[in-house]
């Protein structure tokens, strides 16, 4: 399955579908529709969606930390159950990083993401990304679980750092 032609930046009318897609994963924290609206408008350049004939199959939300514009912080990655295992998440991540690098005139970009220790698919996604681009991946402690739930219901969220990606840009 070739996903490239279904990928695009999100726009304001995507916010509800984005929240629904995240909700349907059953494992990601679901944010308000308003927060997805912000991602689809103010942060659209650092986000990507897969829209196959009006059906949202995947998304990545991300942003550039204000003090570190060379970093693409990947916030949420979601792929609809029926589209999993077809390379969609990997294709979205490659396309988003390529787009961000073009916007930064080819300057290096480093990808960061927090991933719970038990999320194997997510770790596989970022590990595969590092391998494809021939860059190192490091992990260090970041957000402790109690910051997200003082009652202890949330795992720690260590941060993965992948890059910097410096290869010459494709078109
Ligand atoms: C994680 C998720 C986005 C992967 O989407 P996907 O489109 O199925 O992933 P891809 O087909 O692009 O596969 C990417 C890599 O992950 C691996 N992978 C995918 N699903 C996997 C699974 N269930 N277990 C182990 N590895 C898995 C693939 O083998 C591939 O590895 P490779 O690059 O070494 O070949 C999807 O499973 C999902 O939405 N999960 C629920 C939400 C979530 O956990 N998001 C991650 C937060 S960052």
mmCIF file of C-alpha atoms and ligand atoms in Angstrom:
data_model
loop_
_atom_site.group_PDB
_atom_site.id
_atom_site.type_symbol
_atom_site.label_atom_id
_atom_site.label_comp_id
_atom_site.label_asym_id
_atom_site.label_seq_id
_atom_site.Cartn_x
_atom_site.Cartn_y
_atom_site.Cartn_z
ATOM 1 C CA UNK A 1 0.000 0.000 0.000
ATOM 2 C CA UNK A 2 1.433 3.352 -1.014
ATOM 3 C CA UNK A 3 0.202 6.054 1.358
ATOM 4 C CA UNK A 4 2.048 9.113 0.035
ATOM 5 C CA UNK A 5 -0.837 10.467 -2.041
ATOM 6 C CA UNK A 6 -3.197 10.410 0.948
ATOM 7 C CA UNK A 7 -0.952 12.502 3.196
ATOM 8 C CA UNK A 8 -1.521 16.207 3.821
ATOM 9 C CA UNK A 9 -1.394 18.901 6.451
ATOM 10 C CA UNK A 10 -4.410 18.971 8.735
ATOM 11 C CA UNK A 11 -6.886 21.862 8.502
ATOM 12 C CA UNK A 12 -9.516 23.205 10.873
ATOM 13 C CA UNK A 13 -12.278 20.867 9.693
ATOM 14 C CA UNK A 14 -10.135 17.863 10.755
ATOM 15 C CA UNK A 15 -10.187 18.525 14.509
ATOM 16 C CA UNK A 16 -13.171 16.312 15.362
ATOM 17 C CA UNK A 17 -11.899 13.398 13.229
ATOM 18 C CA UNK A 18 -8.447 13.744 14.811
ATOM 19 C CA UNK A 19 -9.872 13.476 18.328
ATOM 20 C CA UNK A 20 -12.011 10.480 17.288
ATOM 21 C CA UNK A 21 -9.035 8.696 15.758
ATOM 22 C CA UNK A 22 -6.951 9.174 18.914
ATOM 23 C CA UNK A 23 -9.901 8.057 21.056
ATOM 24 C CA UNK A 24 -10.327 4.911 18.953
ATOM 25 C CA UNK A 25 -6.766 3.745 19.696
ATOM 26 C CA UNK A 26 -7.829 3.070 23.291
ATOM 27 C CA UNK A 27 -4.253 3.638 24.512
ATOM 28 C CA UNK A 28 -3.461 7.299 23.865
ATOM 29 C CA UNK A 29 -4.538 10.163 26.136
ATOM 30 C CA UNK A 30 -7.474 11.837 24.403
ATOM 31 C CA UNK A 31 -7.234 15.621 24.349
ATOM 32 C CA UNK A 32 -10.006 18.148 23.810
ATOM 33 C CA UNK A 33 -11.320 18.872 20.331
ATOM 34 C CA UNK A 34 -10.063 22.398 20.888
ATOM 35 C CA UNK A 35 -6.467 21.171 21.330
ATOM 36 C CA UNK A 36 -6.691 19.237 18.028
ATOM 37 C CA UNK A 37 -8.080 22.402 16.443
ATOM 38 C CA UNK A 38 -4.965 24.264 17.572
ATOM 39 C CA UNK A 39 -2.753 21.509 16.166
ATOM 40 C CA UNK A 40 -4.664 21.621 12.857
ATOM 41 C CA UNK A 41 -4.306 25.400 12.553
ATOM 42 C CA UNK A 42 -1.421 27.077 14.415
ATOM 43 C CA UNK A 43 0.693 23.890 14.392
ATOM 44 C CA UNK A 44 -0.404 22.454 11.022
ATOM 45 C CA UNK A 45 3.087 22.727 9.547
ATOM 46 C CA UNK A 46 4.416 20.234 12.086
ATOM 47 C CA UNK A 47 1.453 17.830 11.848
ATOM 48 C CA UNK A 48 0.314 15.379 9.190
ATOM 49 C CA UNK A 49 -2.836 13.361 8.510
ATOM 50 C CA UNK A 50 -3.667 10.463 6.209
ATOM 51 C CA UNK A 51 -7.037 11.074 4.604
ATOM 52 C CA UNK A 52 -8.230 8.318 2.278
ATOM 53 C CA UNK A 53 -11.352 9.481 0.476
ATOM 54 C CA UNK A 54 -12.593 11.526 3.415
ATOM 55 C CA UNK A 55 -11.748 8.860 5.978
ATOM 56 C CA UNK A 56 -9.025 9.757 8.452
ATOM 57 C CA UNK A 57 -6.687 6.755 8.738
ATOM 58 C CA UNK A 58 -3.713 8.255 10.551
ATOM 59 C CA UNK A 59 -2.210 11.305 12.160
ATOM 60 C CA UNK A 60 0.921 12.677 13.728
ATOM 61 C CA UNK A 61 0.730 15.798 15.862
ATOM 62 C CA UNK A 62 3.943 17.620 16.603
ATOM 63 C CA UNK A 63 5.493 20.992 17.263
ATOM 64 C CA UNK A 64 8.823 22.771 17.475
ATOM 65 C CA UNK A 65 9.748 23.610 21.098
ATOM 66 C CA UNK A 66 9.974 27.425 21.066
ATOM 67 C CA UNK A 67 13.571 27.512 22.349
ATOM 68 C CA UNK A 68 14.712 24.624 20.088
ATOM 69 C CA UNK A 69 13.275 25.095 16.590
ATOM 70 C CA UNK A 70 15.636 22.415 15.195
ATOM 71 C CA UNK A 71 13.657 19.796 17.159
ATOM 72 C CA UNK A 72 10.435 18.212 15.949
ATOM 73 C CA UNK A 73 8.658 17.005 19.060
ATOM 74 C CA UNK A 74 6.264 14.221 18.046
ATOM 75 C CA UNK A 75 3.316 14.349 20.400
ATOM 76 C CA UNK A 76 0.809 11.733 19.229
ATOM 77 C CA UNK A 77 0.905 9.102 16.504
ATOM 78 C CA UNK A 78 -2.290 7.226 15.720
ATOM 79 C CA UNK A 79 -3.230 4.834 12.939
ATOM 80 C CA UNK A 80 -6.722 3.388 12.535
ATOM 81 C CA UNK A 81 -6.880 -0.298 13.395
ATOM 82 C CA UNK A 82 -7.774 -1.305 9.807
ATOM 83 C CA UNK A 83 -4.716 0.508 8.396
ATOM 84 C CA UNK A 84 -2.104 -0.842 10.818
ATOM 85 C CA UNK A 85 0.898 -2.851 9.755
ATOM 86 C CA UNK A 86 0.875 -1.328 6.265
ATOM 87 C CA UNK A 87 3.687 1.153 6.858
ATOM 88 C CA UNK A 88 1.402 4.161 7.342
ATOM 89 C CA UNK A 89 2.972 5.471 10.569
ATOM 90 C CA UNK A 90 6.481 5.126 9.121
ATOM 91 C CA UNK A 91 5.425 6.833 5.871
ATOM 92 C CA UNK A 92 3.783 9.713 7.774
ATOM 93 C CA UNK A 93 6.865 10.203 9.963
ATOM 94 C CA UNK A 94 9.251 10.218 6.991
ATOM 95 C CA UNK A 95 7.001 12.644 5.064
ATOM 96 C CA UNK A 96 6.578 14.979 8.020
ATOM 97 C CA UNK A 97 10.305 15.130 8.758
ATOM 98 C CA UNK A 98 11.033 15.692 5.068
ATOM 99 C CA UNK A 99 8.492 18.532 4.956
ATOM 100 C CA UNK A 100 9.858 20.121 8.128
ATOM 101 C CA UNK A 101 13.402 19.931 6.769
ATOM 102 C CA UNK A 102 12.309 21.627 3.549
ATOM 103 C CA UNK A 103 10.651 24.372 5.603
ATOM 104 C CA UNK A 104 13.950 24.785 7.473
ATOM 105 C CA UNK A 105 15.851 25.047 4.164
ATOM 106 C CA UNK A 106 17.519 21.670 4.641
ATOM 107 C CA UNK A 107 18.915 22.343 8.097
ATOM 108 C CA UNK A 108 19.234 19.279 10.354
ATOM 109 C CA UNK A 109 16.200 18.195 12.357
ATOM 110 C CA UNK A 110 16.147 16.027 15.467
ATOM 111 C CA UNK A 111 13.007 14.087 16.363
ATOM 112 C CA UNK A 112 11.978 13.737 19.990
ATOM 113 C CA UNK A 113 9.111 11.755 21.459
ATOM 114 C CA UNK A 114 8.181 10.374 24.837
ATOM 115 C CA UNK A 115 7.231 6.717 24.850
ATOM 116 C CA UNK A 116 6.072 4.562 27.730
ATOM 117 C CA UNK A 117 8.345 1.565 28.374
ATOM 118 C CA UNK A 118 5.661 -0.951 27.364
ATOM 119 C CA UNK A 119 4.639 0.607 24.012
ATOM 120 C CA UNK A 120 6.371 -1.825 21.648
ATOM 121 C CA UNK A 121 4.763 -0.631 18.395
ATOM 122 C CA UNK A 122 5.753 2.936 19.149
ATOM 123 C CA UNK A 123 9.330 1.941 19.991
ATOM 124 C CA UNK A 124 9.466 -0.101 16.801
ATOM 125 C CA UNK A 125 8.252 2.922 14.825
ATOM 126 C CA UNK A 126 10.968 5.230 16.144
ATOM 127 C CA UNK A 127 13.641 2.515 16.027
ATOM 128 C CA UNK A 128 12.801 1.843 12.383
ATOM 129 C CA UNK A 129 12.930 5.567 11.643
ATOM 130 C CA UNK A 130 16.433 5.802 13.168
ATOM 131 C CA UNK A 131 17.609 2.802 11.115
ATOM 132 C CA UNK A 132 16.176 4.119 7.843
ATOM 133 C CA UNK A 133 17.902 7.457 8.327
ATOM 134 C CA UNK A 134 21.124 5.977 9.735
ATOM 135 C CA UNK A 135 21.035 8.150 12.871
ATOM 136 C CA UNK A 136 21.442 7.327 16.558
ATOM 137 C CA UNK A 137 18.554 6.953 18.981
ATOM 138 C CA UNK A 138 19.041 7.758 22.657
ATOM 139 C CA UNK A 139 16.731 7.485 25.643
ATOM 140 C CA UNK A 140 16.734 9.319 28.951
ATOM 141 C CA UNK A 141 14.255 9.983 31.772
ATOM 142 C CA UNK A 142 11.878 12.876 31.113
ATOM 143 C CA UNK A 143 8.320 13.126 32.477
ATOM 144 C CA UNK A 144 7.765 11.118 35.656
ATOM 145 C CA UNK A 145 4.407 9.336 35.788
ATOM 146 C CA UNK A 146 3.263 11.291 38.869
ATOM 147 C CA UNK A 147 3.352 14.520 36.862
ATOM 148 C CA UNK A 148 0.525 13.053 34.808
ATOM 149 C CA UNK A 149 -1.287 11.199 37.586
ATOM 150 C CA UNK A 150 -0.382 11.722 41.280
ATOM 151 C CA UNK A 151 -2.397 8.581 42.090
ATOM 152 C CA UNK A 152 0.178 6.476 40.251
ATOM 153 C CA UNK A 153 -1.989 5.503 37.303
ATOM 154 C CA UNK A 154 0.417 6.684 34.634
ATOM 155 C CA UNK A 155 3.726 5.201 33.454
ATOM 156 C CA UNK A 156 6.886 7.297 33.315
ATOM 157 C CA UNK A 157 7.437 8.891 29.911
ATOM 158 C CA UNK A 158 11.150 8.693 29.020
ATOM 159 C CA UNK A 159 12.187 10.713 26.002
ATOM 160 C CA UNK A 160 13.644 9.294 22.788
ATOM 161 C CA UNK A 161 15.929 11.538 20.788
ATOM 162 C CA UNK A 162 16.572 10.525 17.174
ATOM 163 C CA UNK A 163 19.020 12.351 14.970
ATOM 164 C CA UNK A 164 20.145 14.837 13.964
ATOM 165 C CA UNK A 165 18.972 14.033 10.448
ATOM 166 C CA UNK A 166 21.416 15.724 8.131
ATOM 167 C CA UNK A 167 21.216 13.817 4.825
ATOM 168 C CA UNK A 168 20.713 15.772 1.627
ATOM 169 C CA UNK A 169 17.036 16.442 0.990
ATOM 170 C CA UNK A 170 14.961 14.571 -1.550
ATOM 171 C CA UNK A 171 12.432 16.651 -3.507
HETATM 172 C C1 LIG B 1 2.061 2.639 16.835
HETATM 173 C C2 LIG B 1 1.241 2.778 15.552
HETATM 174 C C3 LIG B 1 1.078 4.262 15.250
HETATM 175 C C4 LIG B 1 2.007 2.071 14.407
HETATM 176 O O1 LIG B 1 1.270 2.316 13.208
HETATM 177 P P1 LIG B 1 1.478 1.399 11.904
HETATM 178 O O2 LIG B 1 1.035 2.195 10.718
HETATM 179 O O3 LIG B 1 0.842 0.079 12.110
HETATM 180 O O4 LIG B 1 3.070 1.224 11.874
HETATM 181 P P2 LIG B 1 3.948 0.832 10.591
HETATM 182 O O5 LIG B 1 3.222 -0.212 9.778
HETATM 183 O O6 LIG B 1 4.362 2.074 9.891
HETATM 184 O O7 LIG B 1 5.211 0.152 11.269
HETATM 185 C C5 LIG B 1 6.287 0.916 11.782
HETATM 186 C C6 LIG B 1 7.249 -0.023 12.492
HETATM 187 O O8 LIG B 1 6.652 -0.490 13.704
HETATM 188 C C7 LIG B 1 6.553 -1.913 13.693
HETATM 189 N N1 LIG B 1 5.278 -2.276 14.314
HETATM 190 C C8 LIG B 1 4.042 -1.847 13.947
HETATM 191 N N2 LIG B 1 3.112 -2.390 14.750
HETATM 192 C C9 LIG B 1 3.790 -3.167 15.647
HETATM 193 C C10 LIG B 1 3.386 -3.989 16.714
HETATM 194 N N3 LIG B 1 2.082 -4.117 17.065
HETATM 195 N N4 LIG B 1 4.335 -4.617 17.452
HETATM 196 C C11 LIG B 1 5.658 -4.487 17.140
HETATM 197 N N5 LIG B 1 6.114 -3.732 16.098
HETATM 198 C C12 LIG B 1 5.169 -3.081 15.378
HETATM 199 C C13 LIG B 1 6.629 -2.302 12.233
HETATM 200 O O9 LIG B 1 7.138 -3.609 12.066
HETATM 201 C C14 LIG B 1 7.598 -1.254 11.702
HETATM 202 O O10 LIG B 1 8.923 -1.600 12.045
HETATM 203 P P3 LIG B 1 10.123 -1.538 10.958
HETATM 204 O O11 LIG B 1 10.241 -0.086 10.546
HETATM 205 O O12 LIG B 1 11.308 -2.027 11.711
HETATM 206 O O13 LIG B 1 9.684 -2.402 9.825
HETATM 207 C C15 LIG B 1 -0.161 2.111 15.676
HETATM 208 O O14 LIG B 1 0.015 0.787 16.127
HETATM 209 C C16 LIG B 1 -1.101 2.815 16.647
HETATM 210 O O15 LIG B 1 -1.822 3.759 16.269
HETATM 211 N N6 LIG B 1 -1.100 2.366 17.919
HETATM 212 C C17 LIG B 1 -1.964 2.984 18.938
HETATM 213 C C18 LIG B 1 -1.482 4.364 19.313
HETATM 214 C C19 LIG B 1 -0.037 4.394 19.772
HETATM 215 O O16 LIG B 1 0.413 3.568 20.558
HETATM 216 N N7 LIG B 1 0.692 5.384 19.270
HETATM 217 C C20 LIG B 1 2.099 5.534 19.514
HETATM 218 C C21 LIG B 1 2.371 6.745 20.284
HETATM 219 S S1 LIG B 1 3.843 7.513 19.698
#
